[in-house]
Amino acid sequence: MDFELTETQRLVEETARRFASERLAPRAAEMERQEQIDPALLRELGELGLMAVNVPESLGGAGAGAVAYALAMMEIARGCASTAVTMAVVNMVAEVLVRFGDEAQRARYVPRLARGEMLGAFALSEPDAGSDPASLRTVARRDGDGWRLDGSKQWISHGDTAGLLVVWARTGEAGSRGLSCFLVEGGAPGLVVSRLEDKMGLRASHTAALQLDGVRVPGEAMLGAPGDGFRIAMTALDGGRIGIGAQAIGIAQAAFEAMTRYARERVQFGVPIAEHQAVQWMIADSRVDRDAARLLVLRAAWLKERGVPFTREASMAKLVATEAAWRIVNRAVQVHGGYGYIREYPVERHLRDARVTQIYEGTSEIQRLVIARSLLRG
């Protein structure tokens, strides 16, 4: 068992850490107030290879692997969790295209995603189909040599600015076997942003509700074969859960650093509060939580990189990392006392940003179901 990073993994981690510290962290609060990520920062992420970390170099990616991607996500989320969401989704879209797309689809979209010139979005969830994607109602009907898509989508990260959306729709029977997957370009006629959500956290990252009213796509816009949609979605979510676990660790790390720094500086009863046992225990518990979660995330990423099954391990990683992050940010706010409740201090933002990690890419309850079913199958 070797816990040492490779030279490539170390380089990716250091590159992401430097970018997060120098370019993201100083602007994170400002971007949240403006509710907008600076597009120039996303292009810089592309130039650094962080928009397609696990994508082959031949398609413009870094080709650094799943472990490097998880390490990079931790660092970017430490600097700005909203930016990390965009990075995560673009990486997911690029990876799905590499695995399931044909040569023309990969050549058309992946290099542009990798450079940060185009954002990608996953249009899977619907108003009545969140944790149960097999029940989605968006339909795709044959229309000449193409398809016509009708329906609605909910909770779509940067669905308003994405140049490419991976859209799931029903092409056949009820249930998971009737789902297919389509590539829809942003701005397509009939694709309407019905609203942007007014969210608790991650406010610099837009989350859109979409309406598809007769969106027509050519036959070659189908990703994979008819009926492959559920398999594509589950594959993407397995990898996505590693990314969200890593994002949660990054948010938690930012809160941990703020907590320890404040504990050394804040004086009460004549001494820094870091000398009080109650505060020391919160700091100790937080570091244990973070390290345990980090190891689980890196294990899942390592399994993915080896090409072996990792569904259960990805769910374990996401479950532990997101719930650990919530405990850590809560402790950070508590250590700050009243100052932790005002926006002048970043832990207030970290707490709001961390909360959704227990919900998207599969709630904590769904992760427990995945883990339990895997164990009970023997």
Tab-separated table of C-alpha atoms in Angstrom:
chain	number	residue	atom	x	y	z
A	1	MET	CA	0.000	0.000	0.000
A	2	ASP	CA	1.555	3.268	-1.187
A	3	PHE	CA	0.189	6.626	-0.090
A	4	GLU	CA	2.743	8.650	-2.061
A	5	LEU	CA	1.454	10.716	-4.977
A	6	THR	CA	2.993	10.330	-8.400
A	7	GLU	CA	4.872	13.237	-9.909
A	8	THR	CA	1.905	13.992	-12.185
A	9	GLN	CA	-0.596	13.901	-9.340
A	10	ARG	CA	1.595	16.165	-7.229
A	11	LEU	CA	1.988	18.634	-10.076
A	12	VAL	CA	-1.774	18.782	-10.702
A	13	GLU	CA	-2.457	19.259	-6.998
A	14	GLU	CA	0.141	22.025	-6.683
A	15	THR	CA	-1.131	23.772	-9.817
A	16	ALA	CA	-4.711	23.715	-8.531
A	17	ARG	CA	-3.638	24.836	-5.057
A	18	ARG	CA	-1.722	27.808	-6.410
A	19	PHE	CA	-4.582	28.854	-8.691
A	20	ALA	CA	-7.101	28.508	-5.858
A	21	SER	CA	-4.991	30.553	-3.452
A	22	GLU	CA	-3.953	33.290	-5.865
A	23	ARG	CA	-6.918	33.623	-8.246
A	24	LEU	CA	-10.023	32.175	-6.593
A	25	ALA	CA	-9.956	32.674	-2.831
A	26	PRO	CA	-9.389	36.461	-3.027
A	27	ARG	CA	-12.441	36.821	-5.321
A	28	ALA	CA	-14.805	34.148	-4.008
A	29	ALA	CA	-16.877	36.477	-1.815
A	30	GLU	CA	-17.066	39.104	-4.563
A	31	MET	CA	-18.229	36.552	-7.152
A	32	GLU	CA	-20.876	35.315	-4.749
A	33	ARG	CA	-22.191	38.859	-4.277
A	34	GLN	CA	-22.255	39.337	-8.040
A	35	GLU	CA	-23.724	35.844	-8.517
A	36	GLN	CA	-21.367	35.257	-11.403
A	37	ILE	CA	-18.106	33.412	-11.966
A	38	ASP	CA	-15.657	35.425	-14.034
A	39	PRO	CA	-15.499	33.604	-17.414
A	40	ALA	CA	-11.810	34.487	-17.643
A	41	LEU	CA	-11.148	32.297	-14.602
A	42	LEU	CA	-12.836	29.360	-16.310
A	43	ARG	CA	-10.671	29.834	-19.381
A	44	GLU	CA	-7.619	29.904	-17.113
A	45	LEU	CA	-8.740	26.614	-15.600
A	46	GLY	CA	-8.876	25.236	-19.127
A	47	GLU	CA	-5.399	26.505	-19.922
A	48	LEU	CA	-4.117	24.758	-16.794
A	49	GLY	CA	-5.690	21.474	-17.873
A	50	LEU	CA	-8.160	21.434	-14.980
A	51	MET	CA	-11.343	21.338	-17.077
A	52	ALA	CA	-10.502	17.861	-18.400
A	53	VAL	CA	-8.080	16.318	-15.915
A	54	ASN	CA	-9.007	12.708	-16.685
A	55	VAL	CA	-9.409	13.167	-20.455
A	56	PRO	CA	-6.746	11.918	-22.906
A	57	GLU	CA	-4.199	14.436	-24.093
A	58	SER	CA	-5.136	13.606	-27.685
A	59	LEU	CA	-8.489	15.313	-27.045
A	60	GLY	CA	-7.015	18.303	-25.238
A	61	GLY	CA	-7.205	16.949	-21.696
A	62	ALA	CA	-4.477	16.582	-19.097
A	63	GLY	CA	-4.593	12.776	-19.134
A	64	ALA	CA	-3.647	12.826	-15.445
A	65	GLY	CA	-6.194	10.334	-14.129
A	66	ALA	CA	-9.025	10.161	-11.614
A	67	VAL	CA	-6.840	10.584	-8.516
A	68	ALA	CA	-5.320	13.788	-9.905
A	69	TYR	CA	-8.820	15.042	-10.687
A	70	ALA	CA	-9.968	14.426	-7.096
A	71	LEU	CA	-6.908	16.233	-5.730
A	72	ALA	CA	-7.493	19.179	-8.054
A	73	MET	CA	-11.166	19.367	-7.098
A	74	MET	CA	-10.268	19.541	-3.389
A	75	GLU	CA	-7.975	22.495	-4.038
A	76	ILE	CA	-10.314	24.422	-6.332
A	77	ALA	CA	-13.222	23.967	-3.906
A	78	ARG	CA	-11.006	25.253	-1.109
A	79	GLY	CA	-10.636	28.478	-3.084
A	80	CYS	CA	-14.176	28.833	-4.449
A	81	ALA	CA	-16.838	26.142	-4.178
A	82	SER	CA	-18.959	27.714	-6.926
A	83	THR	CA	-16.092	27.521	-9.395
A	84	ALA	CA	-15.525	23.910	-8.354
A	85	VAL	CA	-19.104	23.068	-9.384
A	86	THR	CA	-18.457	24.296	-12.914
A	87	MET	CA	-15.154	22.465	-13.081
A	88	ALA	CA	-16.816	19.259	-11.848
A	89	VAL	CA	-19.642	19.319	-14.368
A	90	VAL	CA	-17.389	20.143	-17.330
A	91	ASN	CA	-15.047	17.315	-16.363
A	92	MET	CA	-18.039	14.948	-16.117
A	93	VAL	CA	-19.417	15.936	-19.512
A	94	ALA	CA	-16.002	15.568	-21.134
A	95	GLU	CA	-15.468	12.139	-19.569
A	96	VAL	CA	-18.909	10.912	-20.645
A	97	LEU	CA	-18.231	12.020	-24.208
A	98	VAL	CA	-14.882	10.244	-24.204
A	99	ARG	CA	-16.446	7.009	-22.974
A	100	PHE	CA	-19.772	6.943	-24.818
A	101	GLY	CA	-19.411	9.383	-27.703
A	102	ASP	CA	-18.454	8.494	-31.236
A	103	GLU	CA	-15.371	9.902	-32.911
A	104	ALA	CA	-17.218	12.863	-34.421
A	105	GLN	CA	-18.885	13.810	-31.121
A	106	ARG	CA	-15.615	13.634	-29.223
A	107	ALA	CA	-13.750	15.695	-31.807
A	108	ARG	CA	-16.468	18.340	-31.980
A	109	TYR	CA	-16.941	18.999	-28.289
A	110	VAL	CA	-14.250	17.597	-25.998
A	111	PRO	CA	-11.342	19.907	-26.967
A	112	ARG	CA	-13.552	22.978	-26.531
A	113	LEU	CA	-14.697	21.768	-23.113
A	114	ALA	CA	-11.100	21.053	-22.136
A	115	ARG	CA	-9.986	24.571	-23.085
A	116	GLY	CA	-12.755	26.183	-21.051
A	117	GLU	CA	-14.213	27.727	-24.215
A	118	MET	CA	-17.492	25.857	-23.737
A	119	LEU	CA	-19.329	24.835	-20.589
A	120	GLY	CA	-21.157	21.545	-20.346
A	121	ALA	CA	-24.311	20.710	-18.413
A	122	PHE	CA	-26.073	17.534	-17.301
A	123	ALA	CA	-29.819	17.742	-17.878
A	124	LEU	CA	-31.005	14.653	-16.017
A	125	SER	CA	-33.126	15.747	-13.032
A	126	GLU	CA	-36.730	16.843	-13.471
A	127	PRO	CA	-39.340	18.411	-11.167
A	128	ASP	CA	-40.735	14.934	-10.404
A	129	ALA	CA	-37.624	12.844	-11.060
A	130	GLY	CA	-34.672	13.564	-8.807
A	131	SER	CA	-33.416	10.526	-6.927
A	132	ASP	CA	-35.451	8.308	-9.287
A	133	PRO	CA	-34.233	9.111	-12.820
A	134	ALA	CA	-36.067	6.070	-14.225
A	135	SER	CA	-39.321	8.004	-13.703
A	136	LEU	CA	-38.364	11.010	-15.853
A	137	ARG	CA	-41.026	12.294	-18.268
A	138	THR	CA	-39.103	14.214	-20.920
A	139	VAL	CA	-39.748	12.413	-24.201
A	140	ALA	CA	-37.867	12.157	-27.485
A	141	ARG	CA	-39.900	11.278	-30.552
A	142	ARG	CA	-38.671	10.447	-34.008
A	143	ASP	CA	-38.876	13.440	-36.341
A	144	GLY	CA	-37.682	12.519	-39.811
A	145	ASP	CA	-34.010	11.636	-39.552
A	146	GLY	CA	-33.741	13.304	-36.150
A	147	TRP	CA	-35.483	13.604	-32.795
A	148	ARG	CA	-37.884	16.063	-31.165
A	149	LEU	CA	-37.463	16.589	-27.416
A	150	ASP	CA	-40.253	17.836	-25.131
A	151	GLY	CA	-40.228	18.155	-21.365
A	152	SER	CA	-38.700	20.020	-18.440
A	153	LYS	CA	-35.493	19.774	-16.444
A	154	GLN	CA	-34.668	20.980	-12.935
A	155	TRP	CA	-31.510	21.781	-10.924
A	156	ILE	CA	-29.254	22.069	-13.971
A	157	SER	CA	-25.895	23.627	-13.048
A	158	HIS	CA	-25.121	26.521	-15.446
A	159	GLY	CA	-27.927	25.331	-17.722
A	160	ASP	CA	-28.283	28.940	-18.817
A	161	THR	CA	-24.708	29.331	-20.080
A	162	ALA	CA	-23.735	25.830	-21.182
A	163	GLY	CA	-22.711	25.442	-24.802
A	164	LEU	CA	-23.496	21.735	-24.640
A	165	LEU	CA	-26.134	19.938	-22.605
A	166	VAL	CA	-26.351	16.188	-22.146
A	167	VAL	CA	-30.120	15.632	-22.046
A	168	TRP	CA	-31.881	12.471	-20.938
A	169	ALA	CA	-35.252	11.636	-22.485
A	170	ARG	CA	-37.601	8.699	-22.824
A	171	THR	CA	-37.523	6.990	-26.199
A	172	GLY	CA	-39.154	3.707	-25.234
A	173	GLU	CA	-40.902	1.757	-22.508
A	174	ALA	CA	-41.485	2.978	-18.977
A	175	GLY	CA	-38.664	2.522	-16.503
A	176	SER	CA	-34.911	2.630	-16.892
A	177	ARG	CA	-34.721	0.640	-20.135
A	178	GLY	CA	-36.600	3.275	-22.100
A	179	LEU	CA	-34.131	6.131	-21.494
A	180	SER	CA	-31.762	7.562	-24.076
A	181	CYS	CA	-29.238	10.364	-24.066
A	182	PHE	CA	-28.880	13.324	-26.450
A	183	LEU	CA	-26.403	16.138	-27.056
A	184	VAL	CA	-28.175	19.486	-27.279
A	185	GLU	CA	-26.280	22.676	-28.009
A	186	GLY	CA	-27.001	25.751	-25.939
A	187	GLY	CA	-29.295	28.217	-27.658
A	188	ALA	CA	-31.098	25.512	-29.643
A	189	PRO	CA	-34.579	26.616	-30.755
A	190	GLY	CA	-37.125	25.505	-28.202
A	191	LEU	CA	-34.632	25.276	-25.335
A	192	VAL	CA	-35.814	27.837	-22.789
A	193	VAL	CA	-34.382	28.823	-19.408
A	194	SER	CA	-37.579	29.117	-17.385
A	195	ARG	CA	-35.873	30.427	-14.249
A	196	LEU	CA	-32.665	30.627	-12.229
A	197	GLU	CA	-32.920	29.272	-8.703
A	198	ASP	CA	-32.375	31.595	-5.723
A	199	LYS	CA	-30.140	29.241	-3.745
A	200	MET	CA	-28.815	29.063	-0.204
A	201	GLY	CA	-25.222	28.550	-1.298
A	202	LEU	CA	-22.983	28.217	-4.357
A	203	ARG	CA	-24.555	31.458	-5.468
A	204	ALA	CA	-21.922	32.325	-8.061
A	205	SER	CA	-22.822	29.112	-9.887
A	206	HIS	CA	-26.165	29.362	-11.669
A	207	THR	CA	-28.710	26.574	-11.322
A	208	ALA	CA	-31.427	26.642	-13.963
A	209	ALA	CA	-34.806	25.153	-14.660
A	210	LEU	CA	-35.160	24.360	-18.365
A	211	GLN	CA	-38.061	23.810	-20.716
A	212	LEU	CA	-37.696	21.817	-23.916
A	213	ASP	CA	-40.466	22.724	-26.337
A	214	GLY	CA	-39.953	20.831	-29.562
A	215	VAL	CA	-36.159	20.930	-29.438
A	216	ARG	CA	-35.032	19.191	-32.597
A	217	VAL	CA	-31.689	17.412	-32.816
A	218	PRO	CA	-30.213	15.363	-35.650
A	219	GLY	CA	-29.940	11.596	-35.390
A	220	GLU	CA	-26.204	11.813	-34.781
A	221	ALA	CA	-26.878	13.810	-31.600
A	222	MET	CA	-27.814	10.645	-29.701
A	223	LEU	CA	-25.106	9.642	-27.251
A	224	GLY	CA	-24.673	5.890	-27.329
A	225	ALA	CA	-27.514	3.690	-28.548
A	226	PRO	CA	-31.263	3.902	-27.881
A	227	GLY	CA	-31.932	2.703	-24.340
A	228	ASP	CA	-28.387	3.402	-23.119
A	229	GLY	CA	-29.443	6.472	-21.148
A	230	PHE	CA	-29.772	4.881	-17.715
A	231	ARG	CA	-26.397	3.151	-17.978
A	232	ILE	CA	-24.759	6.404	-19.081
A	233	ALA	CA	-26.375	8.292	-16.197
A	234	MET	CA	-25.306	5.761	-13.565
A	235	THR	CA	-21.747	5.686	-14.913
A	236	ALA	CA	-21.566	9.480	-14.838
A	237	LEU	CA	-23.001	9.665	-11.324
A	238	ASP	CA	-20.493	7.141	-9.984
A	239	GLY	CA	-17.641	9.342	-11.141
A	240	GLY	CA	-19.494	12.501	-10.171
A	241	ARG	CA	-19.802	11.302	-6.590
A	242	ILE	CA	-16.034	11.188	-6.312
A	243	GLY	CA	-15.947	14.785	-7.513
A	244	ILE	CA	-18.589	15.963	-5.032
A	245	GLY	CA	-16.832	14.152	-2.200
A	246	ALA	CA	-13.644	15.961	-3.176
A	247	GLN	CA	-15.506	19.255	-3.399
A	248	ALA	CA	-16.873	18.760	0.115
A	249	ILE	CA	-13.371	18.100	1.417
A	250	GLY	CA	-12.142	21.313	-0.200
A	251	ILE	CA	-14.899	23.367	1.428
A	252	ALA	CA	-14.187	21.693	4.745
A	253	GLN	CA	-10.470	22.393	4.415
A	254	ALA	CA	-11.142	26.092	3.844
A	255	ALA	CA	-13.361	26.166	6.930
A	256	PHE	CA	-10.778	24.233	8.952
A	257	GLU	CA	-8.024	26.679	8.042
A	258	ALA	CA	-10.237	29.628	8.961
A	259	MET	CA	-11.199	27.978	12.247
A	260	THR	CA	-7.637	27.256	13.365
A	261	ARG	CA	-6.433	30.700	12.311
A	262	TYR	CA	-9.241	32.413	14.233
A	263	ALA	CA	-8.699	30.207	17.290
A	264	ARG	CA	-5.075	31.344	17.507
A	265	GLU	CA	-5.999	35.023	17.138
A	266	ARG	CA	-9.170	35.372	19.210
A	267	VAL	CA	-8.484	36.101	22.885
A	268	GLN	CA	-11.047	35.395	25.602
A	269	PHE	CA	-10.485	35.085	29.354
A	270	GLY	CA	-6.964	36.371	28.800
A	271	VAL	CA	-5.757	33.636	26.417
A	272	PRO	CA	-6.265	32.659	22.768
A	273	ILE	CA	-9.346	30.437	22.541
A	274	ALA	CA	-7.105	27.775	20.962
A	275	GLU	CA	-5.898	27.075	24.497
A	276	HIS	CA	-9.373	26.061	25.654
A	277	GLN	CA	-10.018	22.327	25.599
A	278	ALA	CA	-13.480	22.649	24.031
A	279	VAL	CA	-11.999	24.424	21.011
A	280	GLN	CA	-9.065	22.026	20.807
A	281	TRP	CA	-11.440	19.066	20.629
A	282	MET	CA	-13.409	20.672	17.785
A	283	ILE	CA	-10.161	21.233	15.889
A	284	ALA	CA	-8.987	17.672	16.535
A	285	ASP	CA	-12.316	16.111	15.513
A	286	SER	CA	-12.364	18.192	12.356
A	287	ARG	CA	-8.925	17.059	11.260
A	288	VAL	CA	-9.830	13.417	11.878
A	289	ASP	CA	-13.050	13.846	9.880
A	290	ARG	CA	-11.208	15.477	7.003
A	291	ASP	CA	-8.432	12.896	6.789
A	292	ALA	CA	-10.824	9.937	6.942
A	293	ALA	CA	-12.967	11.435	4.198
A	294	ARG	CA	-9.969	12.260	2.040
A	295	LEU	CA	-8.718	8.684	2.192
A	296	LEU	CA	-12.097	7.301	1.129
A	297	VAL	CA	-12.338	9.721	-1.795
A	298	LEU	CA	-8.829	8.910	-2.979
A	299	ARG	CA	-9.525	5.176	-2.679
A	300	ALA	CA	-12.599	5.481	-4.899
A	301	ALA	CA	-10.643	7.572	-7.411
A	302	TRP	CA	-7.817	5.017	-7.392
A	303	LEU	CA	-10.254	2.196	-8.133
A	304	LYS	CA	-11.791	4.181	-10.971
A	305	GLU	CA	-8.348	4.866	-12.388
A	306	ARG	CA	-7.552	1.142	-12.341
A	307	GLY	CA	-10.711	0.381	-14.319
A	308	VAL	CA	-12.298	-1.823	-11.671
A	309	PRO	CA	-15.818	-1.469	-10.170
A	310	PHE	CA	-16.054	1.440	-7.745
A	311	THR	CA	-19.774	2.198	-7.387
A	312	ARG	CA	-19.984	1.248	-3.707
A	313	GLU	CA	-16.711	2.965	-2.861
A	314	ALA	CA	-17.813	6.161	-4.625
A	315	SER	CA	-21.033	6.208	-2.595
A	316	MET	CA	-19.091	5.568	0.614
A	317	ALA	CA	-16.703	8.386	-0.234
A	318	LYS	CA	-19.456	10.865	-1.000
A	319	LEU	CA	-21.487	9.928	2.067
A	320	VAL	CA	-18.590	10.241	4.502
A	321	ALA	CA	-17.007	13.301	2.886
A	322	THR	CA	-20.171	15.387	2.634
A	323	GLU	CA	-21.386	14.601	6.137
A	324	ALA	CA	-17.893	15.176	7.551
A	325	ALA	CA	-17.752	18.507	5.751
A	326	TRP	CA	-21.050	19.547	7.301
A	327	ARG	CA	-19.728	18.752	10.771
A	328	ILE	CA	-16.498	20.640	10.114
A	329	VAL	CA	-18.130	23.817	8.798
A	330	ASN	CA	-20.568	23.782	11.718
A	331	ARG	CA	-17.675	23.592	14.148
A	332	ALA	CA	-15.897	26.388	12.301
A	333	VAL	CA	-18.930	28.647	12.689
A	334	GLN	CA	-19.185	27.706	16.362
A	335	VAL	CA	-15.530	28.525	17.014
A	336	HIS	CA	-16.081	31.941	15.425
A	337	GLY	CA	-19.075	32.558	17.682
A	338	GLY	CA	-21.193	35.503	16.558
A	339	TYR	CA	-18.641	36.422	13.912
A	340	GLY	CA	-19.258	33.084	12.225
A	341	TYR	CA	-22.827	34.140	11.521
A	342	ILE	CA	-22.014	37.252	9.514
A	343	ARG	CA	-20.807	37.500	5.936
A	344	GLU	CA	-17.653	39.373	6.857
A	345	TYR	CA	-16.126	36.007	7.731
A	346	PRO	CA	-15.847	33.262	5.094
A	347	VAL	CA	-17.050	30.404	7.313
A	348	GLU	CA	-20.609	31.676	6.874
A	349	ARG	CA	-20.270	31.086	3.112
A	350	HIS	CA	-18.569	27.732	3.609
A	351	LEU	CA	-21.480	26.506	5.708
A	352	ARG	CA	-24.031	27.466	3.049
A	353	ASP	CA	-21.888	26.017	0.256
A	354	ALA	CA	-21.345	22.709	2.063
A	355	ARG	CA	-25.005	21.946	2.682
A	356	VAL	CA	-25.915	20.980	-0.873
A	357	THR	CA	-23.130	18.409	-1.133
A	358	GLN	CA	-25.337	16.098	0.947
A	359	ILE	CA	-28.076	16.468	-1.674
A	360	TYR	CA	-26.838	16.638	-5.255
A	361	GLU	CA	-25.299	13.742	-7.193
A	362	GLY	CA	-27.455	11.565	-4.940
A	363	THR	CA	-28.542	12.402	-1.400
A	364	SER	CA	-26.909	10.839	1.641
A	365	GLU	CA	-29.941	8.580	1.932
A	366	ILE	CA	-29.487	7.363	-1.654
A	367	GLN	CA	-25.802	6.665	-0.955
A	368	ARG	CA	-26.789	4.501	2.002
A	369	LEU	CA	-29.183	2.572	-0.232
A	370	VAL	CA	-26.469	2.016	-2.842
A	371	ILE	CA	-24.006	0.829	-0.198
A	372	ALA	CA	-26.492	-1.451	1.564
A	373	ARG	CA	-27.741	-3.066	-1.637
A	374	SER	CA	-24.190	-3.723	-2.744
A	375	LEU	CA	-23.346	-5.386	0.564
A	376	LEU	CA	-26.521	-7.452	0.714
A	377	ARG	CA	-25.980	-8.860	-2.774
A	378	GLY	CA	-22.968	-10.603	-1.293
